[in-house]
mmCIF file of C-alpha atoms and ligand atoms in Angstrom:
data_model
loop_
_atom_site.group_PDB
_atom_site.id
_atom_site.type_symbol
_atom_site.label_atom_id
_atom_site.label_comp_id
_atom_site.label_asym_id
_atom_site.label_seq_id
_atom_site.Cartn_x
_atom_site.Cartn_y
_atom_site.Cartn_z
ATOM 1 C CA MET C 175 -0.122 0.208 0.035
ATOM 2 C CA ILE C 176 1.116 3.195 -0.567
ATOM 3 C CA ILE C 177 0.432 5.401 3.002
ATOM 4 C CA GLY C 178 0.533 9.321 3.176
ATOM 5 C CA VAL C 179 1.107 11.244 6.443
ATOM 6 C CA PRO C 180 -0.104 14.741 6.040
ATOM 7 C CA LYS C 181 1.158 17.725 8.073
ATOM 8 C CA GLU C 182 -1.703 18.588 10.747
ATOM 9 C CA ILE C 183 -3.255 21.611 10.003
ATOM 10 C CA LYS C 184 -5.654 22.072 13.371
ATOM 11 C CA ASN C 185 -4.873 24.955 15.282
ATOM 12 C CA ASN C 186 -2.142 24.339 17.763
ATOM 13 C CA GLU C 187 -1.651 20.620 16.885
ATOM 14 C CA ASN C 188 1.784 19.482 16.758
ATOM 15 C CA ARG C 189 1.193 15.864 16.909
ATOM 16 C CA VAL C 190 1.940 13.725 13.752
ATOM 17 C CA GLY C 191 0.622 10.351 12.103
ATOM 18 C CA ILE C 192 3.530 8.735 12.104
ATOM 19 C CA THR C 193 7.338 8.222 13.404
ATOM 20 C CA PRO C 194 10.423 7.614 11.743
ATOM 21 C CA ALA C 195 10.046 3.884 14.129
ATOM 22 C CA GLY C 196 6.719 3.765 12.287
ATOM 23 C CA VAL C 197 7.688 4.305 8.798
ATOM 24 C CA VAL C 198 10.485 1.469 9.401
ATOM 25 C CA ALA C 199 7.693 -1.101 10.648
ATOM 26 C CA TYR C 200 5.420 -0.319 7.132
ATOM 27 C CA LYS C 201 8.474 -0.023 5.095
ATOM 28 C CA LYS C 202 9.080 -3.773 6.394
ATOM 29 C CA GLY C 203 5.792 -4.782 5.730
ATOM 30 C CA GLY C 204 6.788 -3.635 1.761
ATOM 31 C CA HIS C 205 4.737 -0.427 2.068
ATOM 32 C CA GLU C 206 5.570 3.002 0.905
ATOM 33 C CA VAL C 207 5.304 5.904 2.993
ATOM 34 C CA ILE C 208 4.805 9.591 1.718
ATOM 35 C CA ILE C 209 5.039 12.339 4.038
ATOM 36 C CA GLU C 210 4.526 15.879 3.940
ATOM 37 C CA SER C 211 7.322 18.012 4.209
ATOM 38 C CA SER C 212 7.854 19.401 7.691
ATOM 39 C CA ALA C 213 4.974 17.680 9.255
ATOM 40 C CA GLY C 214 7.232 15.879 11.843
ATOM 41 C CA LEU C 215 8.775 19.353 12.835
ATOM 42 C CA GLY C 216 6.348 19.701 15.925
ATOM 43 C CA SER C 217 6.913 16.679 17.519
ATOM 44 C CA GLY C 218 10.660 16.863 16.961
ATOM 45 C CA PHE C 219 11.040 14.987 13.648
ATOM 46 C CA THR C 220 12.903 16.739 10.441
ATOM 47 C CA ASP C 221 12.191 15.535 7.028
ATOM 48 C CA GLN C 222 15.653 14.062 6.677
ATOM 49 C CA ASP C 223 14.836 11.526 10.031
ATOM 50 C CA TYR C 224 11.795 10.552 7.861
ATOM 51 C CA LEU C 225 14.188 10.297 4.245
ATOM 52 C CA ASP C 226 17.181 8.818 6.764
ATOM 53 C CA VAL C 227 14.648 5.378 7.230
ATOM 54 C CA GLY C 228 13.517 5.226 3.543
ATOM 55 C CA ALA C 229 10.498 7.677 3.722
ATOM 56 C CA GLN C 230 9.726 10.131 0.614
ATOM 57 C CA ILE C 231 9.110 13.663 1.628
ATOM 58 C CA THR C 232 6.538 15.742 -0.344
ATOM 59 C CA LYS C 233 5.960 19.621 -0.493
ATOM 60 C CA SER C 234 2.538 18.830 -1.761
ATOM 61 C CA THR C 235 -0.447 18.155 0.688
ATOM 62 C CA LYS C 236 -2.275 16.621 -2.257
ATOM 63 C CA GLU C 237 0.498 14.267 -3.049
ATOM 64 C CA ALA C 238 0.408 13.185 0.841
ATOM 65 C CA TRP C 239 -3.596 12.803 0.494
ATOM 66 C CA ASP C 240 -3.527 10.960 -2.659
ATOM 67 C CA VAL C 241 -2.531 7.640 -1.649
ATOM 68 C CA ASP C 242 -4.446 4.423 -0.385
ATOM 69 C CA MET C 243 -4.287 4.950 3.383
ATOM 70 C CA VAL C 244 -3.887 8.401 5.179
ATOM 71 C CA ILE C 245 -2.523 8.248 9.018
ATOM 72 C CA LYS C 246 -3.510 11.273 10.609
ATOM 73 C CA VAL C 247 -3.861 12.424 14.550
ATOM 74 C CA LYS C 248 -6.880 14.709 14.549
ATOM 75 C CA GLU C 249 -9.657 14.443 12.423
ATOM 76 C CA PRO C 250 -9.648 16.326 9.371
ATOM 77 C CA ILE C 251 -11.114 19.985 8.995
ATOM 78 C CA ARG C 252 -12.946 21.566 6.414
ATOM 79 C CA GLU C 253 -9.950 22.732 4.198
ATOM 80 C CA GLU C 254 -9.251 19.119 3.887
ATOM 81 C CA TYR C 255 -12.010 17.621 2.820
ATOM 82 C CA LYS C 256 -10.924 18.658 -0.958
ATOM 83 C CA TYR C 257 -8.822 15.605 -0.424
ATOM 84 C CA PHE C 258 -11.405 12.915 0.144
ATOM 85 C CA LYS C 259 -11.643 9.980 -2.546
ATOM 86 C CA GLU C 260 -13.793 6.836 -2.977
ATOM 87 C CA ASN C 261 -11.711 3.918 -1.360
ATOM 88 C CA LEU C 262 -9.220 6.244 0.614
ATOM 89 C CA ILE C 263 -8.863 4.600 4.098
ATOM 90 C CA LEU C 264 -8.844 7.205 6.589
ATOM 91 C CA TYR C 265 -7.126 5.873 10.007
ATOM 92 C CA THR C 266 -7.035 8.589 12.493
ATOM 93 C CA TYR C 267 -8.930 10.271 15.235
ATOM 94 C CA LEU C 268 -12.653 10.785 13.938
ATOM 95 C CA HIS C 269 -14.772 11.788 16.964
ATOM 96 C CA LEU C 270 -17.418 11.808 14.254
ATOM 97 C CA ALA C 271 -20.734 12.022 16.496
ATOM 98 C CA PRO C 272 -20.480 15.486 17.449
ATOM 99 C CA GLU C 273 -19.392 16.005 13.483
ATOM 100 C CA PRO C 274 -22.343 16.483 11.447
ATOM 101 C CA GLU C 275 -20.112 17.767 8.720
ATOM 102 C CA LEU C 276 -17.292 15.549 8.444
ATOM 103 C CA THR C 277 -19.543 12.799 8.779
ATOM 104 C CA LYS C 278 -21.316 14.138 5.566
ATOM 105 C CA ALA C 279 -18.237 14.617 3.859
ATOM 106 C CA LEU C 280 -16.740 11.128 3.971
ATOM 107 C CA LEU C 281 -20.235 9.578 3.519
ATOM 108 C CA GLU C 282 -20.702 11.363 0.050
ATOM 109 C CA SER C 283 -16.839 10.781 -0.951
ATOM 110 C CA LYS C 284 -17.175 7.397 0.274
ATOM 111 C CA VAL C 285 -13.786 7.028 2.014
ATOM 112 C CA THR C 286 -13.292 4.213 4.644
ATOM 113 C CA GLY C 287 -12.952 6.000 8.144
ATOM 114 C CA ILE C 288 -11.339 3.951 10.792
ATOM 115 C CA ALA C 289 -11.578 6.185 14.114
ATOM 116 C CA TYR C 290 -8.631 5.404 16.843
ATOM 117 C CA GLU C 291 -11.070 6.100 19.407
ATOM 118 C CA THR C 292 -13.511 3.430 18.915
ATOM 119 C CA ILE C 293 -11.084 0.230 18.203
ATOM 120 C CA GLN C 294 -12.096 -1.546 21.486
ATOM 121 C CA LEU C 295 -10.529 -4.413 23.539
ATOM 122 C CA ASP C 296 -13.035 -7.107 24.543
ATOM 123 C CA SER C 297 -12.478 -5.844 28.119
ATOM 124 C CA GLY C 298 -14.149 -2.616 26.902
ATOM 125 C CA ALA C 299 -11.003 -0.566 27.382
ATOM 126 C CA LEU C 300 -9.893 2.004 24.006
ATOM 127 C CA PRO C 301 -6.286 1.276 23.788
ATOM 128 C CA LEU C 302 -5.859 3.935 21.094
ATOM 129 C CA LEU C 303 -7.072 6.147 23.930
ATOM 130 C CA THR C 304 -5.128 5.211 26.714
ATOM 131 C CA PRO C 305 -1.760 6.859 25.791
ATOM 132 C CA MET C 306 -3.295 10.094 25.201
ATOM 133 C CA SER C 307 -5.064 9.890 29.125
ATOM 134 C CA GLU C 308 -1.385 8.603 30.282
ATOM 135 C CA VAL C 309 -0.293 11.808 29.111
ATOM 136 C CA ALA C 310 -2.720 13.936 30.306
ATOM 137 C CA GLY C 311 -2.541 12.307 33.918
ATOM 138 C CA ARG C 312 0.826 12.645 34.231
ATOM 139 C CA MET C 313 1.211 16.347 32.824
ATOM 140 C CA SER C 314 -1.938 17.345 35.389
ATOM 141 C CA VAL C 315 0.378 16.992 38.694
ATOM 142 C CA GLN C 316 3.442 19.136 36.975
ATOM 143 C CA ILE C 317 0.936 21.861 35.894
ATOM 144 C CA GLY C 318 -0.599 21.621 39.511
ATOM 145 C CA ALA C 319 2.904 21.721 40.668
ATOM 146 C CA HIS C 320 3.725 24.906 38.571
ATOM 147 C CA PHE C 321 0.557 26.911 38.991
ATOM 148 C CA LEU C 322 1.024 26.551 42.771
ATOM 149 C CA GLU C 323 3.660 28.643 42.471
ATOM 150 C CA ASN C 324 3.173 32.500 43.916
ATOM 151 C CA SER C 325 4.071 33.733 40.605
ATOM 152 C CA LYS C 326 1.529 31.594 38.855
ATOM 153 C CA GLY C 327 -1.184 32.823 41.001
ATOM 154 C CA GLY C 328 -0.523 29.708 44.078
ATOM 155 C CA LYS C 329 -0.499 29.836 47.401
ATOM 156 C CA GLY C 330 3.272 29.177 47.135
ATOM 157 C CA VAL C 331 3.128 25.201 48.375
ATOM 158 C CA LEU C 332 6.229 23.002 47.127
ATOM 159 C CA LEU C 333 4.141 19.608 46.958
ATOM 160 C CA GLY C 334 6.917 17.419 48.001
ATOM 161 C CA GLY C 335 7.499 19.635 51.442
ATOM 162 C CA ILE C 336 11.021 19.549 52.810
ATOM 163 C CA PRO C 337 12.475 17.926 55.759
ATOM 164 C CA GLY C 338 10.655 19.520 58.634
ATOM 165 C CA VAL C 339 7.770 21.047 56.280
ATOM 166 C CA ALA C 340 4.304 19.033 55.309
ATOM 167 C CA PRO C 341 3.867 18.019 51.639
ATOM 168 C CA GLY C 342 1.169 19.139 49.760
ATOM 169 C CA ASN C 343 -2.317 17.629 49.458
ATOM 170 C CA VAL C 344 -3.404 15.790 45.947
ATOM 171 C CA VAL C 345 -6.906 14.917 45.772
ATOM 172 C CA ILE C 346 -7.477 12.995 42.666
ATOM 173 C CA VAL C 347 -11.429 12.306 41.693
ATOM 174 C CA GLY C 348 -11.302 9.319 39.356
ATOM 175 C CA ALA C 349 -9.083 6.265 39.650
ATOM 176 C CA GLY C 350 -9.082 5.485 35.825
ATOM 177 C CA VAL C 351 -5.803 5.887 33.472
ATOM 178 C CA VAL C 352 -5.741 9.461 34.083
ATOM 179 C CA GLY C 353 -6.179 9.009 37.969
ATOM 180 C CA THR C 354 -3.780 6.466 38.409
ATOM 181 C CA ASN C 355 -0.974 8.261 36.293
ATOM 182 C CA ALA C 356 -1.699 11.366 38.120
ATOM 183 C CA ALA C 357 -1.134 9.442 41.445
ATOM 184 C CA LYS C 358 2.066 8.243 40.134
ATOM 185 C CA MET C 359 3.283 11.640 39.245
ATOM 186 C CA ALA C 360 2.138 13.026 42.659
ATOM 187 C CA VAL C 361 3.736 10.168 45.014
ATOM 188 C CA GLY C 362 7.109 10.665 42.875
ATOM 189 C CA LEU C 363 6.859 14.207 44.077
ATOM 190 C CA GLY C 364 6.242 13.264 47.843
ATOM 191 C CA ALA C 365 2.870 14.761 48.224
ATOM 192 C CA ASN C 366 0.194 13.468 50.346
ATOM 193 C CA VAL C 367 -2.192 11.680 47.578
ATOM 194 C CA THR C 368 -5.844 10.975 47.918
ATOM 195 C CA ILE C 369 -7.391 9.136 45.062
ATOM 196 C CA LEU C 370 -11.749 8.457 45.111
ATOM 197 C CA ASP C 371 -13.628 6.647 42.991
ATOM 198 C CA VAL C 372 -16.809 4.943 42.518
ATOM 199 C CA ASN C 373 -15.656 1.612 42.178
ATOM 200 C CA ILE C 374 -13.990 -0.177 44.973
ATOM 201 C CA THR C 375 -12.350 -2.795 42.934
ATOM 202 C CA ARG C 376 -10.607 -0.188 41.045
ATOM 203 C CA LEU C 377 -9.702 1.176 44.567
ATOM 204 C CA SER C 378 -8.404 -1.914 45.542
ATOM 205 C CA GLN C 379 -6.279 -2.492 42.609
ATOM 206 C CA ILE C 380 -4.598 1.325 43.475
ATOM 207 C CA ASP C 381 -4.314 -0.108 46.824
ATOM 208 C CA ASP C 382 -2.112 -3.002 45.984
ATOM 209 C CA MET C 383 -0.146 -0.687 43.451
ATOM 210 C CA PHE C 384 1.071 2.227 45.813
ATOM 211 C CA GLN C 385 1.285 -0.572 48.724
ATOM 212 C CA GLY C 386 -0.511 1.939 51.540
ATOM 213 C CA ARG C 387 1.268 5.404 49.397
ATOM 214 C CA VAL C 388 -1.993 6.216 48.468
ATOM 215 C CA ARG C 389 -4.994 6.877 50.145
ATOM 216 C CA THR C 390 -8.289 5.212 48.828
ATOM 217 C CA LEU C 391 -11.430 6.622 49.554
ATOM 218 C CA ALA C 392 -15.453 5.599 47.904
ATOM 219 C CA SER C 393 -16.555 8.727 45.829
ATOM 220 C CA ASN C 394 -19.509 10.444 47.552
ATOM 221 C CA THR C 395 -20.463 13.853 48.342
ATOM 222 C CA TYR C 396 -19.341 13.342 51.837
ATOM 223 C CA ASN C 397 -16.133 11.939 50.785
ATOM 224 C CA ILE C 398 -15.348 14.626 48.201
ATOM 225 C CA ALA C 399 -16.382 17.424 50.238
ATOM 226 C CA GLU C 400 -14.252 16.343 53.339
ATOM 227 C CA THR C 401 -11.201 15.821 50.956
ATOM 228 C CA VAL C 402 -11.423 19.038 48.885
ATOM 229 C CA LYS C 403 -11.374 21.558 51.684
ATOM 230 C CA THR C 404 -7.482 20.401 52.381
ATOM 231 C CA ALA C 405 -7.126 20.050 48.648
ATOM 232 C CA ASP C 406 -3.870 22.223 47.487
ATOM 233 C CA LEU C 407 -4.173 20.332 44.143
ATOM 234 C CA LEU C 408 -7.400 19.245 43.209
ATOM 235 C CA ILE C 409 -7.452 16.906 39.861
ATOM 236 C CA GLY C 410 -10.502 15.858 38.156
ATOM 237 C CA ALA C 411 -10.442 12.548 35.938
ATOM 238 C CA VAL C 412 -13.994 10.694 36.086
ATOM 239 C CA LEU C 413 -15.265 9.099 32.632
ATOM 240 C CA ILE C 414 -18.704 7.634 32.472
ATOM 241 C CA PRO C 415 -18.260 6.420 28.689
ATOM 242 C CA GLY C 416 -20.576 7.816 26.307
ATOM 243 C CA SER C 417 -21.758 10.417 28.807
ATOM 244 C CA ARG C 418 -21.176 13.960 29.959
ATOM 245 C CA ALA C 419 -19.073 13.791 32.829
ATOM 246 C CA PRO C 420 -20.708 13.887 36.293
ATOM 247 C CA GLN C 421 -20.463 16.866 38.231
ATOM 248 C CA LEU C 422 -19.183 15.922 41.464
ATOM 249 C CA VAL C 423 -17.502 18.889 43.069
ATOM 250 C CA SER C 424 -19.993 21.728 43.630
ATOM 251 C CA LYS C 425 -19.064 25.623 43.653
ATOM 252 C CA GLU C 426 -19.476 25.638 47.837
ATOM 253 C CA MET C 427 -16.795 22.880 47.823
ATOM 254 C CA ILE C 428 -14.308 24.892 45.758
ATOM 255 C CA GLN C 429 -15.564 27.888 48.046
ATOM 256 C CA THR C 430 -14.010 25.930 51.130
ATOM 257 C CA MET C 431 -10.347 25.709 49.152
ATOM 258 C CA GLN C 432 -7.733 27.820 50.523
ATOM 259 C CA LYS C 433 -6.859 30.889 48.291
ATOM 260 C CA GLY C 434 -4.167 30.059 45.904
ATOM 261 C CA SER C 435 -4.993 26.253 45.772
ATOM 262 C CA VAL C 436 -5.087 24.879 41.986
ATOM 263 C CA VAL C 437 -7.619 22.783 40.171
ATOM 264 C CA VAL C 438 -6.841 20.994 36.980
ATOM 265 C CA ASP C 439 -10.217 19.220 35.302
ATOM 266 C CA VAL C 440 -8.969 16.864 32.982
ATOM 267 C CA ALA C 441 -12.354 15.879 32.115
ATOM 268 C CA VAL C 442 -12.918 19.333 31.035
ATOM 269 C CA ASP C 443 -13.275 17.756 27.379
ATOM 270 C CA GLN C 444 -16.318 15.751 28.869
ATOM 271 C CA GLY C 445 -17.819 18.557 29.976
ATOM 272 C CA GLY C 446 -15.896 18.708 32.996
ATOM 273 C CA SER C 447 -16.633 17.721 36.865
ATOM 274 C CA ILE C 448 -16.139 20.493 38.539
ATOM 275 C CA GLU C 449 -19.001 23.282 39.209
ATOM 276 C CA THR C 450 -16.683 26.180 38.282
ATOM 277 C CA ILE C 451 -15.167 24.601 35.517
ATOM 278 C CA ASP C 452 -17.593 26.631 33.231
ATOM 279 C CA ARG C 453 -15.112 26.886 30.420
ATOM 280 C CA ILE C 454 -12.358 25.414 28.147
ATOM 281 C CA THR C 455 -9.080 26.897 28.128
ATOM 282 C CA THR C 456 -6.224 27.053 25.815
ATOM 283 C CA HIS C 457 -2.465 26.310 25.904
ATOM 284 C CA SER C 458 -1.876 29.973 25.355
ATOM 285 C CA ASN C 459 -4.013 31.422 28.446
ATOM 286 C CA PRO C 460 -4.729 28.077 30.134
ATOM 287 C CA THR C 461 -6.075 29.411 33.654
ATOM 288 C CA TYR C 462 -8.803 31.422 35.395
ATOM 289 C CA GLU C 463 -9.441 32.357 38.981
ATOM 290 C CA VAL C 464 -12.942 31.374 40.874
ATOM 291 C CA TYR C 465 -12.802 32.129 44.702
ATOM 292 C CA GLY C 466 -9.251 32.646 44.720
ATOM 293 C CA VAL C 467 -8.845 28.988 43.624
ATOM 294 C CA VAL C 468 -6.822 28.820 40.004
ATOM 295 C CA HIS C 469 -8.699 26.707 37.389
ATOM 296 C CA TYR C 470 -7.032 24.753 34.434
ATOM 297 C CA ALA C 471 -9.383 23.822 32.230
ATOM 298 C CA VAL C 472 -7.167 22.726 28.813
ATOM 299 C CA ALA C 473 -9.089 20.114 26.943
ATOM 300 C CA ASN C 474 -6.060 18.872 24.340
ATOM 301 C CA MET C 475 -3.448 18.507 27.078
ATOM 302 C CA PRO C 476 -1.197 16.253 25.256
ATOM 303 C CA GLY C 477 -0.820 18.499 22.603
ATOM 304 C CA ALA C 478 1.609 20.937 25.039
ATOM 305 C CA CYS C 479 3.831 17.338 24.953
ATOM 306 C CA ALA C 480 3.790 16.855 21.261
ATOM 307 C CA ARG C 481 7.100 14.503 20.967
ATOM 308 C CA THR C 482 6.175 12.217 23.759
ATOM 309 C CA SER C 483 2.382 12.001 22.609
ATOM 310 C CA THR C 484 3.208 11.367 19.267
ATOM 311 C CA MET C 485 5.341 8.786 20.330
ATOM 312 C CA GLY C 486 3.229 6.955 22.439
ATOM 313 C CA LEU C 487 0.304 7.205 20.178
ATOM 314 C CA SER C 488 2.499 5.616 17.160
ATOM 315 C CA ASN C 489 3.317 3.070 19.127
ATOM 316 C CA VAL C 490 -0.540 2.064 19.940
ATOM 317 C CA THR C 491 -1.445 3.035 15.998
ATOM 318 C CA VAL C 492 1.137 1.068 13.996
ATOM 319 C CA PRO C 493 0.124 -2.773 14.779
ATOM 320 C CA TYR C 494 -3.412 -1.991 13.744
ATOM 321 C CA GLY C 495 -2.459 0.261 10.657
ATOM 322 C CA LEU C 496 0.149 -2.342 9.478
ATOM 323 C CA GLN C 497 -2.846 -5.207 9.678
ATOM 324 C CA ILE C 498 -5.102 -2.530 7.559
ATOM 325 C CA ALA C 499 -2.211 -2.031 5.079
ATOM 326 C CA ASN C 500 -0.961 -5.677 4.948
ATOM 327 C CA LYS C 501 -4.397 -7.292 4.195
ATOM 328 C CA GLY C 502 -6.675 -4.590 3.123
ATOM 329 C CA TYR C 503 -9.285 -3.419 5.663
ATOM 330 C CA ARG C 504 -12.107 -5.790 5.054
ATOM 331 C CA GLN C 505 -9.800 -9.055 5.496
ATOM 332 C CA ALA C 506 -7.831 -7.166 8.781
ATOM 333 C CA ALA C 507 -11.727 -6.874 10.306
ATOM 334 C CA LEU C 508 -12.673 -9.991 9.417
ATOM 335 C CA ASP C 509 -9.676 -11.625 10.994
ATOM 336 C CA ASN C 510 -9.610 -9.071 14.070
ATOM 337 C CA PRO C 511 -13.081 -7.909 15.475
ATOM 338 C CA ILE C 512 -11.126 -5.292 17.657
ATOM 339 C CA LEU C 513 -10.024 -3.389 14.767
ATOM 340 C CA ALA C 514 -13.723 -4.433 13.153
ATOM 341 C CA LYS C 515 -14.660 -1.879 15.616
ATOM 342 C CA GLY C 516 -12.596 1.124 14.569
ATOM 343 C CA ILE C 517 -14.495 1.276 11.062
ATOM 344 C CA ASN C 518 -17.080 4.021 11.454
ATOM 345 C CA VAL C 519 -17.917 4.958 7.796
ATOM 346 C CA VAL C 520 -17.358 2.463 4.645
ATOM 347 C CA ASN C 521 -18.674 3.237 1.331
ATOM 348 C CA GLY C 522 -21.031 5.848 1.872
ATOM 349 C CA LYS C 523 -22.385 4.087 4.890
ATOM 350 C CA ILE C 524 -22.112 4.442 8.582
ATOM 351 C CA VAL C 525 -21.184 1.157 9.902
ATOM 352 C CA TYR C 526 -20.720 2.134 13.904
ATOM 353 C CA LYS C 527 -23.982 2.288 15.470
ATOM 354 C CA ALA C 528 -23.212 5.441 18.329
ATOM 355 C CA VAL C 529 -22.338 7.471 15.129
ATOM 356 C CA ALA C 530 -25.405 6.633 13.139
ATOM 357 C CA ASP C 531 -27.705 7.254 16.022
ATOM 358 C CA ALA C 532 -25.861 10.649 16.990
ATOM 359 C CA HIS C 533 -26.758 11.845 13.457
ATOM 360 C CA GLY C 534 -30.483 10.051 13.052
ATOM 361 C CA LEU C 535 -28.732 8.292 10.143
ATOM 362 C CA PRO C 536 -29.362 4.149 9.329
ATOM 363 C CA TYR C 537 -27.194 1.941 10.636
HETATM 364 P P1 NAD K 191 -11.022 5.921 32.583
HETATM 365 O O1 NAD K 191 -12.470 5.301 31.989
HETATM 366 O O2 NAD K 191 -10.066 5.411 32.603
HETATM 367 O O3 NAD K 191 -11.283 6.263 34.133
HETATM 368 C C1 NAD K 191 -12.512 6.817 34.566
HETATM 369 C C2 NAD K 191 -12.956 6.975 35.973
HETATM 370 O O4 NAD K 191 -13.528 7.644 36.490
HETATM 371 C C3 NAD K 191 -12.893 5.540 36.460
HETATM 372 O O5 NAD K 191 -12.352 4.389 36.991
HETATM 373 C C4 NAD K 191 -14.433 4.917 36.878
HETATM 374 O O6 NAD K 191 -14.708 4.401 37.649
HETATM 375 C C5 NAD K 191 -14.566 6.839 37.458
HETATM 376 N N1 NAD K 191 -15.416 7.253 37.844
HETATM 377 C C6 NAD K 191 -16.749 7.188 37.380
HETATM 378 N N2 NAD K 191 -17.668 7.978 37.938
HETATM 379 C C7 NAD K 191 -17.084 8.385 39.395
HETATM 380 C C8 NAD K 191 -17.260 9.155 40.020
HETATM 381 N N3 NAD K 191 -19.154 9.626 40.328
HETATM 382 N N4 NAD K 191 -16.766 9.353 41.190
HETATM 383 C C9 NAD K 191 -15.164 9.135 40.950
HETATM 384 N N5 NAD K 191 -14.773 8.337 39.873
HETATM 385 C C10 NAD K 191 -15.416 7.852 39.323
HETATM 386 O O7 NAD K 191 -10.585 7.283 31.971
HETATM 387 P P2 NAD K 191 -9.627 8.253 31.637
HETATM 388 O O8 NAD K 191 -8.579 7.632 30.274
HETATM 389 O O9 NAD K 191 -8.895 7.933 32.855
HETATM 390 O O10 NAD K 191 -9.995 9.427 31.411
HETATM 391 C C11 NAD K 191 -10.656 10.500 32.080
HETATM 392 C C12 NAD K 191 -11.256 11.502 31.602
HETATM 393 O O11 NAD K 191 -10.023 12.385 30.661
HETATM 394 C C13 NAD K 191 -12.277 11.664 30.163
HETATM 395 O O12 NAD K 191 -13.160 12.338 30.494
HETATM 396 C C14 NAD K 191 -10.990 11.700 28.933
HETATM 397 O O13 NAD K 191 -11.496 12.135 27.972
HETATM 398 C C15 NAD K 191 -10.306 12.777 29.854
HETATM 399 N N6 NAD K 191 -8.933 12.915 29.133
HETATM 400 C C16 NAD K 191 -9.031 14.622 28.832
HETATM 401 C C17 NAD K 191 -7.451 14.780 28.271
HETATM 402 C C18 NAD K 191 -7.329 16.391 28.047
HETATM 403 O O14 NAD K 191 -6.401 16.651 27.500
HETATM 404 N N7 NAD K 191 -8.019 17.446 29.056
HETATM 405 C C19 NAD K 191 -6.751 14.268 27.634
HETATM 406 C C20 NAD K 191 -7.003 12.610 28.181
HETATM 407 C C21 NAD K 191 -8.176 12.359 28.464
#
């Protein structure tokens, strides 16, 4: 197959669909890879890095799209629709449910859309979303520590404390991928860490994992209110798949926090789990203040660590991408039901139920 990797053109998107390591894997499978010039720069990969492993570089966006399979990161934006063509395989995050225009463009042009976010293991886990949650979870603590500094509006607490001075309190609501990775970083810094979840089995795994170094609590209104009061850093990390994030922390609870404390709501991309998180912020202007508490609400946190994120994403996309490239998407899907779940649109039809339901279209 000929594989194309266009440069991402969505605002502030520095990731790229493939790393040089990914190129090596596809070349080994007998495929050609054409990369748009400078596509990797935001992630620290030069054109020469790709040339060195046998990719072709093109200055033409059209050429990077005029291939058998396009590998991207973000869903195409309007300027990219003109490159859609019948039988093109588009392998990327698609998030079609809230995107009627993109869905229509894919259906009309009969593109085969394979969405990273719906490739799903039998356990229900979403392996192509996991690395981005790992990045955001780990970032949430370093961001929180940064905004706790006085010059950033924080109360001047060093999360690890020092000998003779108590460490800061980190409270994490949600013990999934984001929450667990946040806990790892907070423990690493030496903070006092409390994590809450409604899933007690998950809390028992956390208890085993951290050997008593993290306090686990059942997530309910009482426990949340009690822990939020003394939190220096509060991290929102809940998810109810397919739904808006539940609002678990009320504005009254935020009012009980000391001034200069910090809230990082990673779940802001699903509407946020904290009442005072009422807007999405950007990397260039990431925080605002409510009741003297610094609020961080960036919905695309991994974009700020593009190199790590690109490598983490490529690690998990390449194995499925290779199956598609080696066998064609039909045979690959027949052989692997996990991959089959990723197919959202094919030959002018929606083949993923939640997307069809979202648009009121037949499935
Ligand atoms: P996950 O499914 O691994 O974990 C979610 C956890 O929330 C689960 O353990 C679940 O039991 C728990 N939960 C559900 N209801 C709860 C409640 N009432 N109280 C406490 N816990 C509850 O999900 P994840 O991968 O960790 O993702 C968490 C959120 O972070 C998602 O909304 C995801 O979209 C978001 N996210 C945001 C960014 C960003 O850049 N802002 C990046 C990656 C992920």
